[in-house]
């Protein structure tokens, strides 16, 4: 080493003697040149490191998000089974019939869940007595009897000691070459273990995350999974590789702890929220190995790949290298942040902006340009605060702080539409610490508008957001109006621009979420009703614009400031409450706030809370309204009507509880329950029923559109002592309007069993008449709204037209709502075959029905 130093000093001495004073310039140039090259190498290393870290963190984030969602979905699937009516009936009574219903329910769920491979029913002793096995995507097989035992398995005692709300989760394992996980749920009744449910599910959707990355050949990243002393990975040929070598696994765990180029994310099953239980420590540890040297070898950074180029550059480009190095360094300083984040920002739906220290824009992604209606050349080097931000609506950001800034933020588009965004600001430093960059990420705000009950839990956070914007304009009693649109299948910004173009008196137009639009205005010259009428007219015109699709739909709610709604908080609360009412009543998408809506929401909540007890305690009962043949004055059938008498709430109207059931998971039990009650009522009188007497059952859209459910209803009838040709299934417009061909296929299936089909509430939907001629129904029930005002306020012309139309299509007419002698005479004069209403009979019990039809 000393000899080498002496040699260098000797060379420097000879150079100085040879070149004289000019060497005093050449030597510093050489030193400066090599210093700059060294700095350039460091910059290139930083860029590769930052890019690898950003890509690895992004992939881990996506993986854990997907896996957590899948785990939550599997947890929900288990609890759907546990809470099903068939499960509860079997736990109460282990009769053969209840067991069959329980097994049939498991079979239906197995059909709809392709990830389920096995479902086993296990006795408390550990004996497996029933199995459903998926042999392919569409083939299921079932086996009953003694099928083995789990009593000797290590987890069996753990399952026996589990709390009622807990679920046992196995580790990942291979079964015939397929990755699997098993969920085991003990089912209790009154603290007694009745049975054990075991569901073996494919873990491929978890491992497919790793497989997809192997398939996509993500450069320089290797992703794997460690679970319970087992390493799962895929090679570049998508072959699953499993390692159980503890030394290799420990080596990876050690790299995670000590190596900056190996990072991991852990998903722990032992969480209190989902009540998972595992025999041993069971966690999914996803890790990413970043291959730095391979990234270097594949990069275009030749100084890193070929260090000997420095010597050549020193010899050949001595006069120019200093300038080039400075230019490269300056460029890298300016672009380092963009290079590090380009992958995340361009693939994200979030609007991303990078600015310099003085808030000048240096980079934006396409989502930002699209959301705020600018072109790239119009925003580069512009001041971000002056372009879109509203600093007055959020606290000042301390640019000297290293902390990430997170806040709800109102911004403004080019056309002065306010956008609510979830804003994150992060400071990043370039190679020279004095050069700073800032990343602004504008995301969809996570505020709750779709569910009023969930909104209540986050109410203050949401109202603070609205208060900050609407506080810019005064709230004037009897003049201030707030309007909210929920828009589907349309561009919300384009709709906002359309509204602004035609309504010049609006103070604020704001996009709250991607499909929610808020209007805020003060108007002294027009009434509340006039403004609502104008907006409804604009909505109808918008529907027919060339760029608006045929699937465009909307909800439209409004509220006005008065002596009760005298603050912004109350105004917005009334709007969100109105949205809930509008969602539950799709026939009337335009809702104006009324104070009685609070009572309606509370009433719906009370009814929803009592549904479980209603189905569990069998609180529902049936009444029947007779239907008369006008010419013969004989009764040809009845309509079955469901009633509910609740111990806490008393009698509850079907108009209240039926829509709530149809929007809950109890909907899959409704029709079957009604059909069973009807059969139970009529079976004792089966030999007393008149010839061709029919019993009408209302079928939910949920059931009618499900082939398996319709077959289940047919099975219920065929297992009874009533022939299937005694039944009429009543459907409404929502059952068939979407797919006439599928409806006719279902009608053909029911006709083959002798079951007739009737359209209920005909005339209440806008497209019923157009569709009527295409479907193969037997009867049309004309809604009572068409005849209720005859003859006092209606001359009956519309009813006559509709009746003639139905007769022209060779369909039979039943007129509902016949309550007076005038109604009966009108129907007779217009050749209506059948009538149903209070004039004939009100809905009565089965015993009263039999008295009426046999008298």
JSON list of C-alpha atoms in Angstrom, two decimals, residues 46-229:
[
{"chain": "A", "resi": 46, "resn": "UNK", "atom": "CA", "xyz": [-30.49, 5.57, -4.88]},
{"chain": "A", "resi": 47, "resn": "UNK", "atom": "CA", "xyz": [-32.83, 5.54, -7.87]},
{"chain": "A", "resi": 48, "resn": "UNK", "atom": "CA", "xyz": [-32.70, 1.73, -8.17]},
{"chain": "A", "resi": 49, "resn": "UNK", "atom": "CA", "xyz": [-33.10, 1.29, -4.41]},
{"chain": "A", "resi": 50, "resn": "UNK", "atom": "CA", "xyz": [-36.05, 3.68, -4.26]},
{"chain": "A", "resi": 51, "resn": "UNK", "atom": "CA", "xyz": [-37.74, 2.10, -7.27]},
{"chain": "A", "resi": 52, "resn": "UNK", "atom": "CA", "xyz": [-37.33, -1.41, -5.84]},
{"chain": "A", "resi": 53, "resn": "UNK", "atom": "CA", "xyz": [-38.63, -0.34, -2.42]},
{"chain": "A", "resi": 54, "resn": "UNK", "atom": "CA", "xyz": [-41.64, 1.48, -3.94]},
{"chain": "A", "resi": 55, "resn": "UNK", "atom": "CA", "xyz": [-42.54, -1.51, -6.13]},
{"chain": "A", "resi": 56, "resn": "UNK", "atom": "CA", "xyz": [-42.10, -4.00, -3.28]},
{"chain": "A", "resi": 57, "resn": "UNK", "atom": "CA", "xyz": [-44.18, -1.94, -0.84]},
{"chain": "A", "resi": 58, "resn": "UNK", "atom": "CA", "xyz": [-46.88, -1.48, -3.47]},
{"chain": "A", "resi": 59, "resn": "UNK", "atom": "CA", "xyz": [-47.09, -5.19, -4.23]},
{"chain": "A", "resi": 60, "resn": "UNK", "atom": "CA", "xyz": [-47.18, -6.13, -0.54]},
{"chain": "A", "resi": 61, "resn": "UNK", "atom": "CA", "xyz": [-49.93, -3.59, 0.05]},
{"chain": "A", "resi": 62, "resn": "UNK", "atom": "CA", "xyz": [-51.99, -5.00, -2.83]},
{"chain": "A", "resi": 63, "resn": "UNK", "atom": "CA", "xyz": [-51.41, -8.59, -1.64]},
{"chain": "A", "resi": 64, "resn": "UNK", "atom": "CA", "xyz": [-52.48, -7.97, 1.95]},
{"chain": "A", "resi": 65, "resn": "UNK", "atom": "CA", "xyz": [-55.49, -5.94, 0.85]},
{"chain": "A", "resi": 66, "resn": "UNK", "atom": "CA", "xyz": [-56.66, -8.82, -1.39]},
{"chain": "A", "resi": 67, "resn": "UNK", "atom": "CA", "xyz": [-55.96, -11.54, 1.20]},
{"chain": "A", "resi": 68, "resn": "UNK", "atom": "CA", "xyz": [-57.67, -9.63, 4.03]},
{"chain": "A", "resi": 69, "resn": "UNK", "atom": "CA", "xyz": [-60.71, -9.15, 1.81]},
{"chain": "A", "resi": 70, "resn": "UNK", "atom": "CA", "xyz": [-60.73, -12.89, 1.01]},
{"chain": "A", "resi": 71, "resn": "UNK", "atom": "CA", "xyz": [-60.40, -13.85, 4.71]},
{"chain": "A", "resi": 72, "resn": "UNK", "atom": "CA", "xyz": [-63.28, -11.51, 5.63]},
{"chain": "A", "resi": 73, "resn": "UNK", "atom": "CA", "xyz": [-65.39, -13.00, 2.81]},
{"chain": "A", "resi": 74, "resn": "UNK", "atom": "CA", "xyz": [-64.76, -16.57, 4.04]},
{"chain": "A", "resi": 75, "resn": "UNK", "atom": "CA", "xyz": [-65.63, -15.48, 7.58]},
{"chain": "A", "resi": 76, "resn": "UNK", "atom": "CA", "xyz": [-68.90, -13.99, 6.32]},
{"chain": "A", "resi": 77, "resn": "UNK", "atom": "CA", "xyz": [-69.64, -17.18, 4.32]},
{"chain": "A", "resi": 78, "resn": "UNK", "atom": "CA", "xyz": [-69.32, -19.30, 7.46]},
{"chain": "A", "resi": 79, "resn": "UNK", "atom": "CA", "xyz": [-71.62, -17.00, 9.43]},
{"chain": "A", "resi": 80, "resn": "UNK", "atom": "CA", "xyz": [-74.23, -16.93, 6.63]},
{"chain": "A", "resi": 81, "resn": "UNK", "atom": "CA", "xyz": [-74.46, -20.71, 7.08]},
{"chain": "A", "resi": 82, "resn": "UNK", "atom": "CA", "xyz": [-74.50, -20.48, 10.89]},
{"chain": "A", "resi": 83, "resn": "UNK", "atom": "CA", "xyz": [-77.26, -17.84, 10.89]},
{"chain": "A", "resi": 84, "resn": "UNK", "atom": "CA", "xyz": [-79.40, -19.52, 8.20]},
{"chain": "A", "resi": 85, "resn": "UNK", "atom": "CA", "xyz": [-82.95, -20.48, 9.12]},
{"chain": "A", "resi": 86, "resn": "UNK", "atom": "CA", "xyz": [-82.28, -24.12, 8.19]},
{"chain": "A", "resi": 87, "resn": "UNK", "atom": "CA", "xyz": [-79.33, -24.23, 10.63]},
{"chain": "A", "resi": 88, "resn": "UNK", "atom": "CA", "xyz": [-81.37, -22.76, 13.49]},
{"chain": "A", "resi": 89, "resn": "UNK", "atom": "CA", "xyz": [-84.25, -25.19, 12.86]},
{"chain": "A", "resi": 90, "resn": "UNK", "atom": "CA", "xyz": [-81.85, -28.15, 12.88]},
{"chain": "A", "resi": 91, "resn": "UNK", "atom": "CA", "xyz": [-80.15, -26.97, 16.09]},
{"chain": "A", "resi": 92, "resn": "UNK", "atom": "CA", "xyz": [-83.58, -26.71, 17.77]},
{"chain": "A", "resi": 93, "resn": "UNK", "atom": "CA", "xyz": [-84.81, -30.04, 16.46]},
{"chain": "A", "resi": 94, "resn": "UNK", "atom": "CA", "xyz": [-82.55, -32.73, 14.92]},
{"chain": "A", "resi": 95, "resn": "UNK", "atom": "CA", "xyz": [-85.39, -34.38, 13.05]},
{"chain": "A", "resi": 96, "resn": "UNK", "atom": "CA", "xyz": [-84.83, -36.08, 9.69]},
{"chain": "A", "resi": 97, "resn": "UNK", "atom": "CA", "xyz": [-86.78, -33.35, 7.90]},
{"chain": "A", "resi": 98, "resn": "UNK", "atom": "CA", "xyz": [-84.75, -30.55, 9.51]},
{"chain": "A", "resi": 99, "resn": "UNK", "atom": "CA", "xyz": [-81.51, -32.44, 8.79]},
{"chain": "A", "resi": 100, "resn": "UNK", "atom": "CA", "xyz": [-82.52, -32.76, 5.14]},
{"chain": "A", "resi": 101, "resn": "UNK", "atom": "CA", "xyz": [-83.31, -29.05, 4.94]},
{"chain": "A", "resi": 102, "resn": "UNK", "atom": "CA", "xyz": [-79.98, -28.25, 6.61]},
{"chain": "A", "resi": 103, "resn": "UNK", "atom": "CA", "xyz": [-78.08, -30.49, 4.16]},
{"chain": "A", "resi": 104, "resn": "UNK", "atom": "CA", "xyz": [-79.97, -29.02, 1.18]},
{"chain": "A", "resi": 105, "resn": "UNK", "atom": "CA", "xyz": [-79.03, -25.50, 2.31]},
{"chain": "A", "resi": 106, "resn": "UNK", "atom": "CA", "xyz": [-75.36, -26.54, 2.54]},
{"chain": "A", "resi": 107, "resn": "UNK", "atom": "CA", "xyz": [-75.61, -28.03, -0.96]},
{"chain": "A", "resi": 108, "resn": "UNK", "atom": "CA", "xyz": [-77.02, -24.76, -2.41]},
{"chain": "A", "resi": 109, "resn": "UNK", "atom": "CA", "xyz": [-74.30, -22.72, -0.77]},
{"chain": "A", "resi": 110, "resn": "UNK", "atom": "CA", "xyz": [-71.67, -25.18, -2.03]},
{"chain": "A", "resi": 111, "resn": "UNK", "atom": "CA", "xyz": [-73.00, -24.71, -5.58]},
{"chain": "A", "resi": 112, "resn": "UNK", "atom": "CA", "xyz": [-72.61, -20.94, -5.40]},
{"chain": "A", "resi": 113, "resn": "UNK", "atom": "CA", "xyz": [-69.15, -20.96, -3.78]},
{"chain": "A", "resi": 114, "resn": "UNK", "atom": "CA", "xyz": [-66.61, -22.39, -6.21]},
{"chain": "A", "resi": 115, "resn": "UNK", "atom": "CA", "xyz": [-63.83, -22.02, -3.64]},
{"chain": "A", "resi": 116, "resn": "UNK", "atom": "CA", "xyz": [-65.57, -24.58, -1.32]},
{"chain": "A", "resi": 117, "resn": "UNK", "atom": "CA", "xyz": [-64.07, -28.06, -1.90]},
{"chain": "A", "resi": 118, "resn": "UNK", "atom": "CA", "xyz": [-65.57, -30.08, 0.96]},
{"chain": "A", "resi": 119, "resn": "UNK", "atom": "CA", "xyz": [-68.31, -29.47, 3.51]},
{"chain": "A", "resi": 120, "resn": "UNK", "atom": "CA", "xyz": [-68.52, -32.04, 6.31]},
{"chain": "A", "resi": 121, "resn": "UNK", "atom": "CA", "xyz": [-71.09, -32.46, 9.08]},
{"chain": "A", "resi": 122, "resn": "UNK", "atom": "CA", "xyz": [-69.35, -33.96, 12.13]},
{"chain": "A", "resi": 123, "resn": "UNK", "atom": "CA", "xyz": [-70.91, -35.43, 15.27]},
{"chain": "A", "resi": 124, "resn": "UNK", "atom": "CA", "xyz": [-69.68, -34.12, 18.68]},
{"chain": "A", "resi": 125, "resn": "UNK", "atom": "CA", "xyz": [-67.86, -37.47, 19.02]},
{"chain": "A", "resi": 126, "resn": "UNK", "atom": "CA", "xyz": [-65.69, -36.56, 16.04]},
{"chain": "A", "resi": 127, "resn": "UNK", "atom": "CA", "xyz": [-67.41, -38.92, 13.56]},
{"chain": "A", "resi": 128, "resn": "UNK", "atom": "CA", "xyz": [-67.91, -37.50, 10.04]},
{"chain": "A", "resi": 129, "resn": "UNK", "atom": "CA", "xyz": [-71.48, -38.37, 8.96]},
{"chain": "A", "resi": 130, "resn": "UNK", "atom": "CA", "xyz": [-72.11, -36.26, 5.85]},
{"chain": "A", "resi": 131, "resn": "UNK", "atom": "CA", "xyz": [-69.91, -34.89, 3.09]},
{"chain": "A", "resi": 132, "resn": "UNK", "atom": "CA", "xyz": [-70.40, -32.67, 0.05]},
{"chain": "A", "resi": 133, "resn": "UNK", "atom": "CA", "xyz": [-67.44, -32.86, -2.32]},
{"chain": "A", "resi": 134, "resn": "UNK", "atom": "CA", "xyz": [-66.72, -30.71, -5.37]},
{"chain": "A", "resi": 135, "resn": "UNK", "atom": "CA", "xyz": [-65.29, -32.93, -8.14]},
{"chain": "A", "resi": 136, "resn": "UNK", "atom": "CA", "xyz": [-65.21, -30.17, -10.73]},
{"chain": "A", "resi": 137, "resn": "UNK", "atom": "CA", "xyz": [-66.52, -26.63, -11.14]},
{"chain": "A", "resi": 138, "resn": "UNK", "atom": "CA", "xyz": [-70.06, -27.91, -11.76]},
{"chain": "A", "resi": 139, "resn": "UNK", "atom": "CA", "xyz": [-70.21, -31.44, -10.28]},
{"chain": "A", "resi": 140, "resn": "UNK", "atom": "CA", "xyz": [-70.99, -31.96, -6.58]},
{"chain": "A", "resi": 141, "resn": "UNK", "atom": "CA", "xyz": [-71.34, -35.31, -4.84]},
{"chain": "A", "resi": 142, "resn": "UNK", "atom": "CA", "xyz": [-72.78, -36.06, -1.41]},
{"chain": "A", "resi": 143, "resn": "UNK", "atom": "CA", "xyz": [-72.09, -39.00, 0.90]},
{"chain": "A", "resi": 144, "resn": "UNK", "atom": "CA", "xyz": [-73.82, -39.97, 4.14]},
{"chain": "A", "resi": 145, "resn": "UNK", "atom": "CA", "xyz": [-72.97, -42.45, 6.86]},
{"chain": "A", "resi": 146, "resn": "UNK", "atom": "CA", "xyz": [-69.78, -43.01, 8.79]},
{"chain": "A", "resi": 147, "resn": "UNK", "atom": "CA", "xyz": [-67.01, -41.34, 6.77]},
{"chain": "A", "resi": 148, "resn": "UNK", "atom": "CA", "xyz": [-64.16, -41.34, 9.25]},
{"chain": "A", "resi": 149, "resn": "UNK", "atom": "CA", "xyz": [-63.32, -39.44, 12.41]},
{"chain": "A", "resi": 150, "resn": "UNK", "atom": "CA", "xyz": [-61.39, -36.37, 13.48]},
{"chain": "A", "resi": 151, "resn": "UNK", "atom": "CA", "xyz": [-61.23, -37.45, 17.11]},
{"chain": "A", "resi": 152, "resn": "UNK", "atom": "CA", "xyz": [-57.54, -38.31, 16.79]},
{"chain": "A", "resi": 153, "resn": "UNK", "atom": "CA", "xyz": [-56.63, -34.98, 15.18]},
{"chain": "A", "resi": 154, "resn": "UNK", "atom": "CA", "xyz": [-54.61, -32.57, 17.31]},
{"chain": "A", "resi": 155, "resn": "UNK", "atom": "CA", "xyz": [-57.12, -29.77, 16.81]},
{"chain": "A", "resi": 156, "resn": "UNK", "atom": "CA", "xyz": [-60.18, -31.81, 17.91]},
{"chain": "A", "resi": 157, "resn": "UNK", "atom": "CA", "xyz": [-59.90, -31.04, 21.63]},
{"chain": "A", "resi": 158, "resn": "UNK", "atom": "CA", "xyz": [-59.31, -27.39, 20.79]},
{"chain": "A", "resi": 159, "resn": "UNK", "atom": "CA", "xyz": [-62.57, -27.32, 18.80]},
{"chain": "A", "resi": 160, "resn": "UNK", "atom": "CA", "xyz": [-64.50, -28.86, 21.71]},
{"chain": "A", "resi": 161, "resn": "UNK", "atom": "CA", "xyz": [-63.33, -26.11, 24.07]},
{"chain": "A", "resi": 162, "resn": "UNK", "atom": "CA", "xyz": [-63.99, -23.18, 21.72]},
{"chain": "A", "resi": 163, "resn": "UNK", "atom": "CA", "xyz": [-66.41, -20.41, 22.63]},
{"chain": "A", "resi": 164, "resn": "UNK", "atom": "CA", "xyz": [-69.69, -20.29, 20.70]},
{"chain": "A", "resi": 165, "resn": "UNK", "atom": "CA", "xyz": [-68.66, -17.34, 18.52]},
{"chain": "A", "resi": 166, "resn": "UNK", "atom": "CA", "xyz": [-65.23, -18.71, 17.52]},
{"chain": "A", "resi": 167, "resn": "UNK", "atom": "CA", "xyz": [-64.06, -20.37, 14.29]},
{"chain": "A", "resi": 168, "resn": "UNK", "atom": "CA", "xyz": [-61.08, -22.74, 14.04]},
{"chain": "A", "resi": 169, "resn": "UNK", "atom": "CA", "xyz": [-58.77, -22.04, 11.09]},
{"chain": "A", "resi": 170, "resn": "UNK", "atom": "CA", "xyz": [-56.17, -24.53, 9.92]},
{"chain": "A", "resi": 171, "resn": "UNK", "atom": "CA", "xyz": [-52.82, -23.77, 8.41]},
{"chain": "A", "resi": 172, "resn": "UNK", "atom": "CA", "xyz": [-52.25, -23.98, 4.66]},
{"chain": "A", "resi": 173, "resn": "UNK", "atom": "CA", "xyz": [-51.77, -27.57, 3.47]},
{"chain": "A", "resi": 174, "resn": "UNK", "atom": "CA", "xyz": [-51.82, -29.62, 0.27]},
{"chain": "A", "resi": 175, "resn": "UNK", "atom": "CA", "xyz": [-54.63, -32.04, -0.53]},
{"chain": "A", "resi": 176, "resn": "UNK", "atom": "CA", "xyz": [-54.07, -34.03, -3.73]},
{"chain": "A", "resi": 177, "resn": "UNK", "atom": "CA", "xyz": [-51.73, -31.34, -4.95]},
{"chain": "A", "resi": 178, "resn": "UNK", "atom": "CA", "xyz": [-54.18, -28.48, -4.24]},
{"chain": "A", "resi": 179, "resn": "UNK", "atom": "CA", "xyz": [-53.54, -25.83, -1.54]},
{"chain": "A", "resi": 180, "resn": "UNK", "atom": "CA", "xyz": [-56.29, -25.87, 1.08]},
{"chain": "A", "resi": 181, "resn": "UNK", "atom": "CA", "xyz": [-57.44, -24.31, 4.34]},
{"chain": "A", "resi": 182, "resn": "UNK", "atom": "CA", "xyz": [-60.11, -25.67, 6.68]},
{"chain": "A", "resi": 183, "resn": "UNK", "atom": "CA", "xyz": [-62.62, -23.65, 8.71]},
{"chain": "A", "resi": 184, "resn": "UNK", "atom": "CA", "xyz": [-64.26, -25.55, 11.59]},
{"chain": "A", "resi": 185, "resn": "UNK", "atom": "CA", "xyz": [-67.27, -24.16, 13.46]},
{"chain": "A", "resi": 186, "resn": "UNK", "atom": "CA", "xyz": [-68.90, -25.91, 16.45]},
{"chain": "A", "resi": 187, "resn": "UNK", "atom": "CA", "xyz": [-72.67, -25.27, 16.59]},
{"chain": "A", "resi": 188, "resn": "UNK", "atom": "CA", "xyz": [-74.34, -25.05, 19.98]},
{"chain": "A", "resi": 189, "resn": "UNK", "atom": "CA", "xyz": [-77.89, -24.91, 21.26]},
{"chain": "A", "resi": 190, "resn": "UNK", "atom": "CA", "xyz": [-78.37, -23.86, 24.87]},
{"chain": "A", "resi": 191, "resn": "UNK", "atom": "CA", "xyz": [-74.67, -24.44, 25.58]},
{"chain": "A", "resi": 192, "resn": "UNK", "atom": "CA", "xyz": [-74.91, -27.98, 24.19]},
{"chain": "A", "resi": 193, "resn": "UNK", "atom": "CA", "xyz": [-72.70, -28.93, 21.26]},
{"chain": "A", "resi": 194, "resn": "UNK", "atom": "CA", "xyz": [-75.10, -30.26, 18.59]},
{"chain": "A", "resi": 195, "resn": "UNK", "atom": "CA", "xyz": [-72.82, -30.66, 15.60]},
{"chain": "A", "resi": 196, "resn": "UNK", "atom": "CA", "xyz": [-69.55, -29.50, 14.07]},
{"chain": "A", "resi": 197, "resn": "UNK", "atom": "CA", "xyz": [-69.37, -27.89, 10.64]},
{"chain": "A", "resi": 198, "resn": "UNK", "atom": "CA", "xyz": [-66.14, -28.32, 8.65]},
{"chain": "A", "resi": 199, "resn": "UNK", "atom": "CA", "xyz": [-65.55, -26.37, 5.42]},
{"chain": "A", "resi": 200, "resn": "UNK", "atom": "CA", "xyz": [-62.45, -27.08, 3.34]},
{"chain": "A", "resi": 201, "resn": "UNK", "atom": "CA", "xyz": [-61.80, -24.19, 0.99]},
{"chain": "A", "resi": 202, "resn": "UNK", "atom": "CA", "xyz": [-59.30, -23.72, -1.78]},
{"chain": "A", "resi": 203, "resn": "UNK", "atom": "CA", "xyz": [-56.40, -21.51, -0.76]},
{"chain": "A", "resi": 204, "resn": "UNK", "atom": "CA", "xyz": [-55.60, -20.93, -4.40]},
{"chain": "A", "resi": 205, "resn": "UNK", "atom": "CA", "xyz": [-57.06, -17.42, -4.29]},
{"chain": "A", "resi": 206, "resn": "UNK", "atom": "CA", "xyz": [-54.50, -16.60, -1.60]},
{"chain": "A", "resi": 207, "resn": "UNK", "atom": "CA", "xyz": [-51.61, -18.31, -3.35]},
{"chain": "A", "resi": 208, "resn": "UNK", "atom": "CA", "xyz": [-52.76, -16.99, -6.74]},
{"chain": "A", "resi": 209, "resn": "UNK", "atom": "CA", "xyz": [-51.48, -13.59, -5.67]},
{"chain": "A", "resi": 210, "resn": "UNK", "atom": "CA", "xyz": [-47.97, -15.04, -5.65]},
{"chain": "A", "resi": 211, "resn": "UNK", "atom": "CA", "xyz": [-48.69, -17.07, -8.80]},
{"chain": "A", "resi": 212, "resn": "UNK", "atom": "CA", "xyz": [-49.86, -13.96, -10.66]},
{"chain": "A", "resi": 213, "resn": "UNK", "atom": "CA", "xyz": [-46.66, -12.16, -9.85]},
{"chain": "A", "resi": 214, "resn": "UNK", "atom": "CA", "xyz": [-44.63, -15.12, -11.07]},
{"chain": "A", "resi": 215, "resn": "UNK", "atom": "CA", "xyz": [-46.72, -15.15, -14.24]},
{"chain": "A", "resi": 216, "resn": "UNK", "atom": "CA", "xyz": [-46.27, -11.41, -14.80]},
{"chain": "A", "resi": 217, "resn": "UNK", "atom": "CA", "xyz": [-42.48, -11.72, -14.40]},
{"chain": "A", "resi": 218, "resn": "UNK", "atom": "CA", "xyz": [-42.24, -8.66, -12.17]},
{"chain": "A", "resi": 219, "resn": "UNK", "atom": "CA", "xyz": [-38.65, -7.57, -12.55]},
{"chain": "A", "resi": 220, "resn": "UNK", "atom": "CA", "xyz": [-36.27, -8.15, -9.70]},
{"chain": "A", "resi": 221, "resn": "UNK", "atom": "CA", "xyz": [-38.96, -9.05, -7.10]},
{"chain": "A", "resi": 222, "resn": "UNK", "atom": "CA", "xyz": [-39.48, -12.56, -5.72]},
{"chain": "A", "resi": 223, "resn": "UNK", "atom": "CA", "xyz": [-42.63, -13.02, -3.62]},
{"chain": "A", "resi": 224, "resn": "UNK", "atom": "CA", "xyz": [-43.30, -15.88, -1.24]},
{"chain": "A", "resi": 225, "resn": "UNK", "atom": "CA", "xyz": [-45.41, -16.91, 1.75]},
{"chain": "A", "resi": 226, "resn": "UNK", "atom": "CA", "xyz": [-44.39, -18.46, 5.06]},
{"chain": "A", "resi": 227, "resn": "UNK", "atom": "CA", "xyz": [-47.17, -20.22, 7.00]},
{"chain": "A", "resi": 228, "resn": "UNK", "atom": "CA", "xyz": [-46.62, -22.44, 10.03]},
{"chain": "A", "resi": 229, "resn": "UNK", "atom": "CA", "xyz": [-43.06, -23.56, 9.30]}
]
